[in-house]
mmCIF file of C-alpha atoms in Angstrom:
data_model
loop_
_atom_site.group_PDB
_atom_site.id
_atom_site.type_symbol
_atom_site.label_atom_id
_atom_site.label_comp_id
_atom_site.label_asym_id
_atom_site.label_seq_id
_atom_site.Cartn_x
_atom_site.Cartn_y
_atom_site.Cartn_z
ATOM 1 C CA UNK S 142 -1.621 48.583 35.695
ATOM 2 C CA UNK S 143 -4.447 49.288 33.531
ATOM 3 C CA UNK S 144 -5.578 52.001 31.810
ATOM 4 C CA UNK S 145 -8.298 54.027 33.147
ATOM 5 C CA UNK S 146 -12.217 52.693 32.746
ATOM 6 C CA UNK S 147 -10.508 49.373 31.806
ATOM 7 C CA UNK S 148 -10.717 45.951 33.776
ATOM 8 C CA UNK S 149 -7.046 44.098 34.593
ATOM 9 C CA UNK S 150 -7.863 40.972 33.235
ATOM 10 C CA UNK S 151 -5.592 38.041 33.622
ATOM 11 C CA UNK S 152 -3.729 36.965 30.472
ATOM 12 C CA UNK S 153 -5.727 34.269 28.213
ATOM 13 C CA UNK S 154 -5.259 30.853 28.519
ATOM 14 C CA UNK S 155 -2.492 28.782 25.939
ATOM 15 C CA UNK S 156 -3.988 28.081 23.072
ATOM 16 C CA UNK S 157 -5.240 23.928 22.986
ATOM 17 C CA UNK S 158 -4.319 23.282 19.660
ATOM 18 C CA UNK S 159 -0.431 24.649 19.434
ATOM 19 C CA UNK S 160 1.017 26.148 16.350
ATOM 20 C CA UNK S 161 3.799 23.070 15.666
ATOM 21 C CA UNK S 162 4.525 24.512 12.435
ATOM 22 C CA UNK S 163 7.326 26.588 13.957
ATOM 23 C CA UNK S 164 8.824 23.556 16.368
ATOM 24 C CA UNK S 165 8.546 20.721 14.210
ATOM 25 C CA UNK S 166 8.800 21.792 10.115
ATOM 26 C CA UNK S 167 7.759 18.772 8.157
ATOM 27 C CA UNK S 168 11.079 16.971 6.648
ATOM 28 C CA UNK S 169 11.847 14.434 3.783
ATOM 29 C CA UNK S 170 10.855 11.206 4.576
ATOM 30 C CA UNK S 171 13.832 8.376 5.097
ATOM 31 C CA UNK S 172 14.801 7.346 1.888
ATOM 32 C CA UNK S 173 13.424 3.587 2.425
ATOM 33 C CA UNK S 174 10.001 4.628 2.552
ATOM 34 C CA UNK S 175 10.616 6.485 0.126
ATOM 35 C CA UNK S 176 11.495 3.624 -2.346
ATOM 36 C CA UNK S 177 8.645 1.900 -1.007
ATOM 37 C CA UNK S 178 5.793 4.140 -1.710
ATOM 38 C CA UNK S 179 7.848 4.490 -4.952
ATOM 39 C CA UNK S 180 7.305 0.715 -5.620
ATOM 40 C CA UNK S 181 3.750 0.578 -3.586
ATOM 41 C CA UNK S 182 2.577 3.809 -5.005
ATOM 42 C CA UNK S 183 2.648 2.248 -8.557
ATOM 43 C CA UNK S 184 -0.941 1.761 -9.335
ATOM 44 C CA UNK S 185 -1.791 -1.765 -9.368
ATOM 45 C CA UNK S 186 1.290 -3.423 -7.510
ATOM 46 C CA UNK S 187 0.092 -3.491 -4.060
ATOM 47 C CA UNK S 188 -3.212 -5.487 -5.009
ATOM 48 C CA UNK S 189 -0.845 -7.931 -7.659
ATOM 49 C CA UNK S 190 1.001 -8.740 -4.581
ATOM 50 C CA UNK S 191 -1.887 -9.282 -2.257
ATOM 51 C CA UNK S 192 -2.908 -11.632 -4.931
ATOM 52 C CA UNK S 193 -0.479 -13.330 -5.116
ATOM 53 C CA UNK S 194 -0.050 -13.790 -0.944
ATOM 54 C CA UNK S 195 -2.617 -16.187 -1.134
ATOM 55 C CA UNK S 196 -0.809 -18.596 -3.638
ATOM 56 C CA UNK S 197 0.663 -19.066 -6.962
ATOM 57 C CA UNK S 198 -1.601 -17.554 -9.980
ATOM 58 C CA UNK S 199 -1.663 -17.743 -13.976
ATOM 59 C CA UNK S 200 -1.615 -14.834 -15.292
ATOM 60 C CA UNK S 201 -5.463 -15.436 -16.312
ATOM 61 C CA UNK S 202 -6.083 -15.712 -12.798
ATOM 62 C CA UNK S 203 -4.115 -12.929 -11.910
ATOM 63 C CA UNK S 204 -6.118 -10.729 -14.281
ATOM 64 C CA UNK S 205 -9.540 -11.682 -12.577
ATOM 65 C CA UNK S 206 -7.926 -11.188 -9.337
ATOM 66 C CA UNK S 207 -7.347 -7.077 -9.948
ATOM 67 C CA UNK S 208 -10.439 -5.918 -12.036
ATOM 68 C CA UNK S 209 -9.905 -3.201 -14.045
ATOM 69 C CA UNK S 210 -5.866 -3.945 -15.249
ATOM 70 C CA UNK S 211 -5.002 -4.246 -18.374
ATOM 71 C CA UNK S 212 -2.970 -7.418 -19.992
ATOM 72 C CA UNK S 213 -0.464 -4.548 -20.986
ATOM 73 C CA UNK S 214 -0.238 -3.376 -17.285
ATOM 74 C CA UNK S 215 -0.322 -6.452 -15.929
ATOM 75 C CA UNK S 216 2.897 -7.585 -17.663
ATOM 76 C CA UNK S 217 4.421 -4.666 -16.969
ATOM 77 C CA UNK S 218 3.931 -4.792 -13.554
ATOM 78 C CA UNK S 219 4.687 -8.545 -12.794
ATOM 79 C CA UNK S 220 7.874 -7.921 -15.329
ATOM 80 C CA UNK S 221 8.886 -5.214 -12.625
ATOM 81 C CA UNK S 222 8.023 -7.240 -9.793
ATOM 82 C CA UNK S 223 10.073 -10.210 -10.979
ATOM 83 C CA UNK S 224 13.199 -7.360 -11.565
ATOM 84 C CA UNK S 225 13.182 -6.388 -7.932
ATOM 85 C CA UNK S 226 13.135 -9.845 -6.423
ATOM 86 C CA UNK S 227 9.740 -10.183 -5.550
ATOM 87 C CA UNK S 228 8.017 -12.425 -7.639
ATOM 88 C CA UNK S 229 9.132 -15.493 -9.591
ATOM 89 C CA UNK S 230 8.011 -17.204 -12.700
ATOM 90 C CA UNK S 231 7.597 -20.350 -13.890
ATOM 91 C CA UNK S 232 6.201 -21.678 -17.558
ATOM 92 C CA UNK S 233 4.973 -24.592 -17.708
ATOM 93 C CA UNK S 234 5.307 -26.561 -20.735
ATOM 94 C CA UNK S 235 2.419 -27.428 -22.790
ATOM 95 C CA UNK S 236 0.288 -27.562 -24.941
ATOM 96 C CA UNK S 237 -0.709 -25.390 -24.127
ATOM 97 C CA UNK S 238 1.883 -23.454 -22.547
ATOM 98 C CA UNK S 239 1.214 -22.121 -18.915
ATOM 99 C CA UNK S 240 2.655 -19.240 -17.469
ATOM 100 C CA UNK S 241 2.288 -19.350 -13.294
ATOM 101 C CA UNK S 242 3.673 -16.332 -10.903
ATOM 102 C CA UNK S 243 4.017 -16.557 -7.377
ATOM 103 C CA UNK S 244 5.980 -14.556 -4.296
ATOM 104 C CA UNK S 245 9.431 -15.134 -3.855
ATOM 105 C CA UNK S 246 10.648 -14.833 0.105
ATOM 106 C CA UNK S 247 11.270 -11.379 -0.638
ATOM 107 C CA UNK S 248 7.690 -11.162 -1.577
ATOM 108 C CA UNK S 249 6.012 -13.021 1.170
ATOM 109 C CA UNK S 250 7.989 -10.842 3.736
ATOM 110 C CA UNK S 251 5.833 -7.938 2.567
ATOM 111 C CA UNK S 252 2.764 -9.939 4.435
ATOM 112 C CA UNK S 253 3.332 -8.475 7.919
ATOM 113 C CA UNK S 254 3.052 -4.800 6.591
ATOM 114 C CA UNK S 255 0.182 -5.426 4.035
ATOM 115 C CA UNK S 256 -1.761 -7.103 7.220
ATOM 116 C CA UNK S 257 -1.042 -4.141 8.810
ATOM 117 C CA UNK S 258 -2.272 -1.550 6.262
ATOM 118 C CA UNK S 259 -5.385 -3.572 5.621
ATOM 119 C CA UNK S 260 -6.484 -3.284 9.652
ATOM 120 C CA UNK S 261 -5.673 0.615 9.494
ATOM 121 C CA UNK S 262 -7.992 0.633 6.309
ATOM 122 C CA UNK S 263 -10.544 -1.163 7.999
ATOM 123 C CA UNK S 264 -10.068 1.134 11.043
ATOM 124 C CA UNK S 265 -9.733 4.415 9.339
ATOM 125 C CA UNK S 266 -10.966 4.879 5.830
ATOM 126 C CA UNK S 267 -14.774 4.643 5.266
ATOM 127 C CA UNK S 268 -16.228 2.261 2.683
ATOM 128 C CA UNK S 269 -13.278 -0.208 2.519
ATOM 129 C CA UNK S 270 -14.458 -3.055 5.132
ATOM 130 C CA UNK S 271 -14.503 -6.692 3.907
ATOM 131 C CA UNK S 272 -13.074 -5.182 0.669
ATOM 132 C CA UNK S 273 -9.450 -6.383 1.587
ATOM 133 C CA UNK S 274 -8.508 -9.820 0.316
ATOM 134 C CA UNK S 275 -9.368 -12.423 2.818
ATOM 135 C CA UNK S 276 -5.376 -13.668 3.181
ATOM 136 C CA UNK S 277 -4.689 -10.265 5.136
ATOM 137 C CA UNK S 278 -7.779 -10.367 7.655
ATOM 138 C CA UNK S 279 -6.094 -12.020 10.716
#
């Protein structure tokens, strides 16, 4: 019943955007994608391997490929990269002596997910279209 001088109004309607902060609390991610935003999260590594999806490089090549990286950080990166499986390399004997990196299976497996986070790109973050290497537009 409502007060005197007041209207009885019905209740207001649920709210269309829910509060989900007290059903679903955000938790820790898995600990797989954790180590691989760990390993993809390293500047540079994601865009040495999509590189390197397209073929074998020299490290020259490689260098052109990723504008902006260092010799230093290039080294580093491909030295980590060879560590955990992923890419291989090969010297070739000279003169002059020729240095050529490419994926290793474990490497090329990465393909179907980098295809994948190249069309969300393209789909969902502005300014990136036809800035994705050319191997990953299927």
């Amino acid at each position: 019943m409502s007060e005197p001088g007041k209207l009885d109004l019905p209740p207001p309607p649920p709210d269309p955007t829910p509060d989900h902060s007290a059903a679903t609390a955000c938790t820790e991610p898995e600990s797989a994608i954790t180590r691989v935003f760990q390993l993809l999260g390293k500047r540079w590594t994601g865009l040495i391997l999509a590189a390197l999806m397209s073929g074998p490089g020299h490290f020259a090549e490689l260098r052109r490929a990723v504008p902006g990286i260092s010799e230093r950080m290039l080294s580093d990166r491909l030295t980590e990269l060879g560590a955990l499986g992923l890419v291989s390399r090969a010297v070739q004997e000279g003169p002059p002596l020729r240095v050529s990196y490419s994926l290793t299976d474990s490497g090329h497996a990465l393909r179907p997910a980098m295809v994948e986070l190249t069309r969300w790109a393209d789909s969902h973050l502005t300014g990136t279209a036809n800035r994705c290497p050319e191997a990953f537009r299927e």
